[in-house]
Amino acid sequence: MARFIFITGGVVSSLGKGLMAASLGALLQARGYKVRTRKFDPYLNVDPGTMSPYQHGEVYVTDDGAETDLDLGHYERFTGVSSRQADNVTQGRIYQTIIQRERRGDYLGATVQVIPHVTDEIKKFALAETDDVDFVLCEIGGTVGDIESLPFMEAIRQLHNELGRNQSILIHVTLVPYIAAAGELKTKPTQHSVRELTSLGIQPDILLCRCEHPLPESERAKIALFCNVRKEAVIQALDAPNIYSVPAQYHAEGLDEEVLRAFGIEAQGLPDLTRWFDIMDRYDNPEGEVTIGVVGKYVGLQDAYKSLNEALIHGGLANRVKVNIHWIDAELFEQPDSDIAARLEPMHAILVPGAFGSRGAEGKIASIRFARERRVPYFGICFGMQMACVEGMRNLVGVPDASSTEFGPTPEPVVGLITEWMSAEGLQKREAGGDLGGTMRLGAYEAKLSPNSHVAQIYGSTTLSERHRHRWEVNMRYKDRLENTGLIFSGMSPDGTLPEIVERPDHPWFVGVQFHPELKSKPFEPHPLFASFIEAAVKQSRLV
Ligand code: GLN
């Protein structure tokens, strides 16, 4: 039976619990164990799909079409294990399940309550689909003390008892702040946070203390004494120079050994961290650098483009170059006096990422025109592919009204609502005005690539499976006219109805994809499209 590691956070949010869980997963894997990493989110949305990226950061999409928390992206990037719907649950989804059941009469007259019904549902989620792994890491979103997370804490408390000895442990991630005026690290917030946990009946086994300065032995001893844990189980987690050095850093602090000890397992030898040392070496010793302009909409919050940011860095690792990302607000290019050329000329490549709605669309179209005309490598992802087609229709075919119906009615719908498509579950149908939550074309779909295309050469294959999240699609009625101008439809859905990739063979690097390749890129397995795009940027950097 799988062993469970519950991870909670205390004192403040944004402590990097997700990265911690991902890194611990990677360390256990490097010791030969099979892991799954999952996340409980205490908010009441059924999933983050309907939330603004500014609220919640990126929505991470799994192969099986779940719209999930961005921490699942960290888990996949660090462990390589594909996440599933079963790996992310929100309190909203738990309540939805319970209320649907109550309406059906399944509770046979009982009063439906937080304990036991909500907690039972949470426990069921924690235990589901875990037979084939050694360790399940469950991160609990939010901070200990939040009203919302109480049912999750209670479920952990119950599970800890029910699973029996040595089957589950709790890691509490806290902050040990540095007070500059006193020149000291302060342990009191950690003590309070652990007291809060113990008042809920939960005793942490390991404390991971985030700190900006090394934690002196005396403070470690103090935390251990007041929080009722062994001194070795108080682990310092200093700020890391980059996220991919975290697994090696936590190992050096003894985290993986302490975790095994807490389960009563004696660590055998050392974890094999070769892959992580190679990544750190590539990261720390680049042989050059490139500057990529990302012309987007949610540029004020980096978390909104988390996987994209990482995938670009992975492309840099593949080419041994440092990738400087310039986040450019597309709306800037919509002002009459905006000098697009001056802003984009220093870029070695331009990328337009996924987006929803019309805000900034004109600025993106202008950037794509710049990339096409100036022969600067261009990568369009989802919305960025759709706008590349609108740009081509407007400026090369000469149809000024070319647009997307996402922005309102248009006489020239180059991008239109997808009303039906084939999925593994059969024909899917949609209509305008339907529900927004969970109804997009989501998850992994295959595509067929033209044998002699640039993308087939990049993938080294004529088929692919990539993850999608979109409601609109390039309209096939415009295919011939676009192809006549040199924008080739080089990837299509297997039934030939939905355009998946467009490219310009007469341009150094111009590719638009309807899917999100950034979701599958890993530091130890950079996505071929990102590796190739950064390679093109390196070539461009030698020209300018
Ligand atoms: N808004 C566009 C659509 O739904 C693009 C989505 C995206 O970029 N992820 O089709």
XYZ file of C-alpha atoms and ligand atoms in Angstrom:
554
model
C 0.000 0.000 0.000
C 1.178 3.523 -0.815
C 2.567 5.745 1.926
C 1.235 9.285 2.230
C 3.099 12.548 2.736
C 0.840 15.479 3.562
C 2.282 18.943 3.061
C 0.802 22.016 4.708
C 1.971 25.605 4.840
C 2.050 28.042 7.717
C 2.698 31.703 8.583
C 2.302 33.144 5.067
C 1.282 32.003 1.604
C 3.681 31.771 -1.368
C 6.252 29.712 0.542
C 6.806 27.457 -2.430
C 5.008 24.387 -1.087
C 4.369 23.275 -4.633
C 8.038 23.381 -5.522
C 8.844 21.661 -2.271
C 6.422 18.832 -3.024
C 7.766 18.565 -6.579
C 11.366 18.502 -5.357
C 10.685 15.897 -2.690
C 8.917 13.811 -5.323
C 12.014 14.073 -7.509
C 14.275 13.048 -4.608
C 12.204 9.984 -3.731
C 12.163 9.062 -7.399
C 15.944 9.444 -7.497
C 16.002 6.844 -4.721
C 14.102 4.433 -6.928
C 10.579 4.931 -5.542
C 7.414 5.453 -7.592
C 5.602 8.669 -6.673
C 2.373 10.568 -7.373
C 1.943 14.163 -6.358
C -1.446 15.776 -5.892
C -3.073 18.918 -4.637
C -6.121 19.803 -2.525
C -7.397 23.331 -3.142
C -9.700 24.725 -0.450
C -11.529 27.285 -2.636
C -15.089 26.805 -3.878
C -14.568 26.985 -7.628
C -15.022 23.514 -9.108
C -11.684 23.976 -10.877
C -9.482 26.987 -11.690
C -10.667 26.978 -15.327
C -13.028 29.903 -14.911
C -10.658 32.034 -12.826
C -8.664 34.936 -14.178
C -4.943 34.235 -14.543
C -4.465 37.278 -12.335
C -6.361 35.519 -9.553
C -4.838 32.152 -9.844
C -1.928 32.118 -12.271
C -1.901 29.729 -15.186
C -4.434 26.937 -15.567
C -2.458 23.738 -16.052
C -4.115 21.202 -18.355
C -3.543 17.454 -18.030
C -3.640 14.771 -20.738
C -7.052 13.653 -19.509
C -8.424 17.165 -19.959
C -8.515 18.452 -16.378
C -8.041 22.173 -15.784
C -5.863 22.230 -12.700
C -3.709 24.257 -10.363
C -0.338 25.396 -11.686
C 1.455 23.405 -8.992
C 0.634 20.290 -11.005
C 2.923 21.752 -13.640
C 5.767 21.831 -11.117
C 5.033 18.236 -10.167
C 5.205 17.097 -13.782
C 8.295 19.121 -14.605
C 10.169 17.698 -11.629
C 9.007 14.077 -11.673
C 8.043 13.524 -15.305
C 4.892 11.733 -14.048
C 1.848 12.825 -16.082
C -0.790 14.391 -13.849
C -4.440 13.395 -14.088
C -7.807 14.789 -13.050
C -7.471 12.612 -9.943
C -4.459 14.648 -8.833
C -6.237 17.939 -8.161
C -9.448 18.472 -6.262
C -11.037 21.651 -4.961
C -13.475 22.021 -2.114
C -15.946 23.195 -4.760
C -15.694 19.870 -6.600
C -16.092 17.942 -3.340
C -19.259 19.885 -2.480
C -20.557 19.526 -6.030
C -20.216 15.747 -5.798
C -21.906 15.635 -2.397
C -24.763 17.932 -3.336
C -25.477 16.031 -6.568
C -25.610 12.840 -4.515
C -27.872 14.440 -1.927
C -30.300 15.574 -4.651
C -30.435 12.041 -6.009
C -31.392 10.847 -2.525
C -28.270 8.733 -2.098
C -27.893 9.640 1.585
C -31.134 7.841 2.424
C -32.527 10.466 4.772
C -29.312 11.267 6.641
C -28.267 14.810 7.529
C -25.352 15.677 5.225
C -22.496 17.263 7.178
C -18.894 18.419 6.918
C -17.885 15.560 9.199
C -18.217 12.830 8.021
C -19.474 13.508 4.482
C -17.058 16.186 3.304
C -14.094 14.647 5.108
C -14.961 11.181 3.725
C -15.004 12.596 0.213
C -11.604 14.247 0.778
C -10.165 10.975 2.074
C -11.573 9.115 -0.914
C -9.821 11.573 -3.202
C -6.505 11.203 -1.349
C -6.631 7.400 -1.638
C -7.912 7.137 -5.236
C -5.644 5.699 -7.955
C -2.660 5.158 -5.659
C -2.240 1.371 -5.784
C 0.696 1.430 -8.162
C 2.950 3.894 -6.289
C 5.199 3.852 -3.222
C 4.564 7.420 -2.084
C 1.682 9.840 -2.586
C 2.538 13.463 -1.864
C -0.548 15.549 -1.071
C -0.124 19.286 -0.911
C -2.860 21.266 0.828
C -3.357 24.709 -0.660
C -3.692 27.792 1.523
C -2.253 28.435 4.966
C -2.947 26.665 8.248
C -5.542 28.684 10.139
C -7.684 29.464 7.068
C -11.344 28.649 7.681
C -11.579 27.073 4.239
C -8.887 24.487 4.853
C -10.322 23.084 8.099
C -12.149 20.132 6.484
C -8.890 19.135 4.770
C -6.961 19.265 8.045
C -9.605 17.148 9.711
C -9.474 14.625 6.858
C -5.678 14.369 7.230
C -6.045 13.837 10.960
C -8.490 10.991 10.381
C -6.431 9.430 7.603
C -3.298 9.481 9.732
C -5.089 7.322 12.306
C -6.819 5.079 9.816
C -3.746 4.351 7.701
C -1.886 3.029 10.730
C 1.712 3.227 11.882
C 4.390 4.388 9.471
C 1.932 4.905 6.634
C 1.620 8.694 6.641
C 3.617 11.726 7.731
C 3.079 15.458 7.733
C 5.549 18.066 6.552
C 4.805 21.621 7.561
C 6.427 24.370 5.501
C 6.926 27.576 7.474
C 8.707 30.895 7.331
C 11.487 31.932 9.678
C 11.663 35.660 9.003
C 14.796 37.747 9.396
C 14.323 40.951 11.347
C 17.005 43.280 10.047
C 16.786 45.750 12.948
C 17.518 42.962 15.427
C 19.806 41.073 13.034
C 17.982 37.867 14.000
C 15.880 35.071 12.587
C 12.612 34.731 14.432
C 11.090 31.350 15.288
C 7.903 32.536 16.979
C 5.680 32.518 13.859
C 6.692 28.881 13.300
C 5.872 28.008 16.885
C 2.430 29.611 16.554
C 1.741 27.909 13.279
C 2.615 24.482 14.700
C 0.480 25.208 17.760
C -2.414 25.921 15.407
C -1.828 22.542 13.746
C -1.608 20.630 17.007
C -4.835 22.269 18.171
C -6.416 20.539 15.159
C -5.010 17.228 16.337
C -2.126 17.152 13.866
C 1.508 16.862 14.880
C 3.990 17.584 12.091
C 6.864 15.132 11.631
C 9.136 17.459 9.669
C 9.370 21.231 9.548
C 10.742 22.807 6.428
C 11.789 26.303 7.393
C 12.036 28.829 4.588
C 14.639 31.460 5.510
C 16.747 34.119 3.845
C 19.695 33.513 6.190
C 21.123 30.219 7.466
C 19.280 28.873 10.477
C 21.716 28.733 13.439
C 21.885 25.495 15.456
C 20.477 27.288 18.486
C 17.337 28.337 16.580
C 16.918 24.880 15.141
C 17.083 23.432 18.639
C 14.551 25.980 19.846
C 12.091 25.167 17.044
C 12.529 21.436 17.722
C 11.874 21.879 21.442
C 8.810 24.085 21.111
C 7.313 22.258 18.161
C 7.881 18.750 19.437
C 9.965 17.441 16.528
C 13.493 16.007 16.395
C 16.208 18.569 15.737
C 17.254 16.767 12.532
C 13.676 17.092 11.335
C 13.917 20.887 11.389
C 15.210 21.490 7.898
C 16.426 24.818 6.667
C 15.260 25.811 3.196
C 17.291 28.775 2.060
C 16.188 30.737 -0.994
C 17.534 28.895 -4.038
C 19.350 30.560 -6.960
C 17.018 28.764 -9.384
C 14.193 26.296 -8.962
C 16.052 23.400 -10.558
C 18.682 23.485 -7.830
C 16.049 22.877 -5.141
C 16.070 19.035 -5.191
C 19.868 18.903 -4.707
C 19.675 21.620 -2.074
C 16.968 19.832 -0.067
C 18.911 16.612 -0.328
C 22.004 18.342 1.085
C 19.845 19.490 4.013
C 18.796 15.899 4.643
C 15.142 16.139 3.617
C 14.795 12.813 1.796
C 16.586 10.916 4.548
C 14.400 12.511 7.227
C 11.266 11.655 5.284
C 12.288 8.012 5.035
C 13.230 7.960 8.710
C 9.818 9.362 9.639
C 8.304 6.344 7.884
C 10.692 4.025 9.725
C 12.629 3.255 6.520
C 16.388 3.229 6.623
C 17.794 5.133 3.613
C 19.866 2.868 1.363
C 22.777 4.748 -0.214
C 22.262 8.069 -1.958
C 19.707 9.253 -4.509
C 20.898 9.391 -8.102
C 20.887 13.127 -8.806
C 22.855 12.989 -12.081
C 20.005 14.468 -14.100
C 19.681 17.401 -11.681
C 23.413 18.112 -11.621
C 23.417 18.171 -15.424
C 20.522 20.671 -15.455
C 22.259 22.865 -12.857
C 25.476 22.765 -14.869
C 23.662 23.850 -18.040
C 21.815 26.539 -16.130
C 24.885 27.913 -14.364
C 27.299 27.780 -17.303
C 25.545 29.076 -20.403
C 27.599 29.586 -23.534
C 25.578 32.559 -24.743
C 22.249 34.293 -24.283
C 19.171 35.213 -26.253
C 16.362 37.674 -25.689
C 12.808 36.550 -26.366
C 9.927 39.023 -26.568
C 6.684 37.531 -25.267
C 3.843 39.788 -26.381
C 0.982 38.907 -24.082
C -1.902 40.035 -22.009
C -1.287 38.951 -18.432
C 2.315 40.145 -18.324
C 1.965 41.774 -14.883
C 1.970 38.373 -13.210
C 4.611 35.836 -14.159
C 2.596 32.972 -12.681
C 0.073 33.560 -15.457
C 2.627 32.118 -17.905
C 4.392 29.698 -15.564
C 4.798 26.737 -17.918
C 5.699 28.998 -20.831
C 8.415 30.661 -18.788
C 9.816 27.256 -17.830
C 9.566 25.798 -21.343
C 11.560 28.746 -22.742
C 14.218 28.132 -20.094
C 14.238 24.425 -21.029
C 14.801 25.457 -24.650
C 17.785 27.413 -23.344
C 19.070 24.379 -21.423
C 18.873 22.316 -24.626
C 21.011 24.903 -26.447
C 23.204 25.811 -23.465
C 22.134 29.456 -23.568
C 20.586 31.789 -21.046
C 17.104 32.905 -22.064
C 16.134 36.464 -21.159
C 12.387 36.859 -21.409
C 10.947 40.306 -22.067
C 7.282 40.352 -21.131
C 5.627 42.957 -23.310
C 2.059 44.155 -22.790
C 0.361 43.814 -26.186
C -1.832 46.821 -25.441
C 1.266 49.023 -25.616
C 1.309 48.400 -29.358
C -2.230 49.659 -29.732
C -1.373 53.242 -28.877
C -0.968 55.511 -31.928
C 2.521 56.654 -30.915
C 3.853 53.188 -30.004
C 7.085 52.443 -31.792
C 6.749 48.717 -32.298
C 9.999 48.421 -34.218
C 12.008 50.102 -31.468
C 10.530 47.705 -28.885
C 10.869 44.545 -30.946
C 14.144 45.104 -32.786
C 16.268 44.020 -29.781
C 14.399 40.684 -29.633
C 16.009 37.586 -31.098
C 12.605 35.931 -31.362
C 8.959 36.775 -30.684
C 6.277 34.663 -29.075
C 2.556 35.308 -28.737
C 1.101 32.996 -26.071
C -2.411 31.750 -25.286
C -5.096 34.265 -24.337
C -8.811 34.883 -24.122
C -10.746 37.939 -25.280
C -10.009 40.832 -27.580
C -7.925 43.021 -25.273
C -4.439 43.343 -26.721
C -5.299 41.323 -29.863
C -4.452 44.190 -32.247
C -1.069 44.658 -30.563
C -0.351 40.975 -31.016
C -1.342 41.054 -34.680
C 1.026 44.012 -35.170
C 3.850 42.068 -33.473
C 3.247 39.055 -35.713
C 3.407 41.298 -38.764
C 6.723 42.663 -37.523
C 8.118 39.140 -37.008
C 6.940 38.006 -40.437
C 8.195 41.029 -42.355
C 11.505 41.325 -40.506
C 12.120 37.552 -40.649
C 12.438 37.296 -36.864
C 11.649 33.801 -35.472
C 7.983 33.676 -34.467
C 6.189 31.161 -32.257
C 2.407 31.469 -31.891
C 0.732 29.379 -29.224
C -3.045 28.827 -29.401
C -4.281 32.438 -29.562
C -0.882 33.269 -31.111
C -1.568 30.793 -33.927
C -5.088 32.094 -34.480
C -3.818 35.683 -34.711
C -1.072 34.639 -37.156
C -3.872 33.515 -39.495
C -5.811 36.751 -38.990
C -2.610 38.709 -39.690
C -2.018 36.764 -42.914
C -5.589 37.289 -44.129
C -5.502 41.000 -43.401
C -2.062 41.945 -44.621
C -1.253 39.384 -47.327
C -4.637 38.337 -48.731
C -6.004 41.850 -48.247
C -9.120 41.213 -46.157
C -9.129 44.055 -43.616
C -12.185 42.710 -41.749
C -10.498 39.358 -40.986
C -11.087 38.600 -37.306
C -12.181 36.063 -34.699
C -15.784 35.593 -33.594
C -14.340 35.554 -30.064
C -14.251 39.363 -30.393
C -17.842 39.676 -31.636
C -19.706 39.165 -34.921
C -17.512 39.577 -38.007
C -18.120 39.217 -41.756
C -14.752 37.416 -42.099
C -14.545 34.782 -39.325
C -11.002 33.516 -39.924
C -11.246 32.148 -36.392
C -14.610 30.711 -35.380
C -16.257 28.860 -32.522
C -15.685 25.100 -32.739
C -19.136 23.615 -32.679
C -18.194 19.969 -32.858
C -15.179 17.701 -32.722
C -14.312 14.053 -32.148
C -12.898 13.067 -28.772
C -12.079 9.703 -27.229
C -15.575 9.837 -25.669
C -17.230 10.420 -29.052
C -18.606 13.455 -30.870
C -18.552 16.623 -28.768
C -20.982 19.432 -29.581
C -21.007 23.026 -28.366
C -23.032 26.112 -29.054
C -22.651 29.807 -28.321
C -23.996 30.791 -24.905
C -23.305 27.410 -23.218
C -21.593 26.874 -19.851
C -18.058 28.282 -19.630
C -16.657 25.865 -17.026
C -14.970 22.694 -18.311
C -16.507 22.893 -21.800
C -13.526 23.820 -23.976
C -11.675 21.349 -26.190
C -9.442 20.155 -23.378
C -6.579 17.745 -22.928
C -4.503 15.554 -25.219
C -5.490 15.217 -28.871
C -3.485 13.746 -31.697
C -2.489 15.579 -34.833
C -1.068 14.450 -38.179
C 1.828 16.403 -39.664
C 2.675 16.833 -43.350
C 5.749 14.640 -43.967
C 7.983 17.352 -45.398
C 7.026 20.111 -43.033
C 9.291 22.032 -40.682
C 7.326 20.750 -37.676
C 7.619 17.104 -38.769
C 11.355 17.652 -38.925
C 11.361 19.298 -35.469
C 9.307 16.498 -33.902
C 11.130 13.794 -35.850
C 7.686 12.296 -36.450
C 4.519 12.805 -38.470
C 2.173 12.349 -35.519
C 1.970 14.037 -32.158
C -0.196 14.213 -29.084
C -0.392 17.578 -27.346
C -2.628 19.242 -24.790
C -5.348 21.676 -25.797
C -7.474 24.333 -24.141
C -9.518 26.331 -26.596
C -13.022 27.140 -27.750
C -12.208 28.731 -31.120
C -10.369 27.337 -34.111
C -8.970 28.535 -37.440
C -11.708 28.318 -40.051
C -10.919 25.852 -42.873
C -12.730 28.083 -45.373
C -9.693 30.359 -45.338
C -7.098 27.599 -45.743
C -6.502 27.878 -49.496
C -6.173 31.648 -49.500
C -3.752 31.555 -46.569
C -1.715 28.770 -48.143
C -1.456 30.764 -51.384
C 0.368 33.443 -49.380
C 2.807 30.910 -47.934
C 1.138 30.107 -44.592
C 0.921 26.313 -44.786
C -1.461 24.177 -42.701
C 1.115 21.540 -41.795
C -0.662 19.827 -38.912
C -4.307 18.721 -38.798
C -6.562 16.692 -36.495
C -6.550 13.021 -37.646
C -9.964 13.440 -39.339
C -8.607 16.423 -41.263
C -11.188 18.888 -39.938
C -9.315 21.020 -37.383
C -6.120 22.937 -38.190
C -3.504 22.215 -35.510
C -0.328 23.800 -36.928
C 0.503 26.517 -39.441
C 3.986 27.389 -40.624
C 5.809 29.578 -43.162
C 8.400 27.557 -45.080
C 9.792 30.782 -46.589
C 10.589 32.261 -43.174
C 13.551 31.322 -40.900
C 11.203 30.066 -38.130
C 7.486 30.781 -38.143
C 5.238 28.239 -36.438
C 1.781 28.569 -34.937
C 0.285 25.725 -32.901
C -3.293 25.347 -31.660
C -2.140 23.380 -28.606
C 0.031 24.180 -25.601
C 3.430 22.487 -26.003
C 4.760 24.325 -22.942
C 2.692 22.036 -20.693
C 4.747 18.971 -21.577
C 8.258 20.451 -21.509
C 10.624 19.269 -18.766
C 14.085 20.477 -17.785
C 15.513 17.034 -18.480
C 13.435 16.653 -21.662
C 13.010 20.088 -23.262
C 10.090 20.185 -25.688
C 11.364 19.898 -29.292
C 9.460 23.009 -30.413
C 11.019 25.125 -27.653
C 14.485 23.652 -28.236
C 14.157 24.458 -31.946
C 12.688 27.937 -31.344
C 15.563 28.893 -29.032
C 18.031 27.464 -31.548
C 16.492 29.789 -34.151
C 16.821 32.700 -31.692
C 20.507 31.847 -31.251
C 20.958 32.007 -35.058
C 19.084 35.298 -35.156
C 21.292 36.706 -32.385
C 24.292 36.136 -34.621
C 22.689 38.166 -37.411
C 21.858 41.291 -35.417
N -9.286 32.233 -26.811
C -8.845 31.290 -27.784
C -9.752 30.090 -27.857
O -10.477 29.786 -26.941
C -7.433 30.841 -27.511
C -7.320 30.028 -26.272
C -5.893 29.891 -25.812
O -5.027 30.625 -26.269
N -5.650 28.976 -24.886
O -9.727 29.386 -28.830
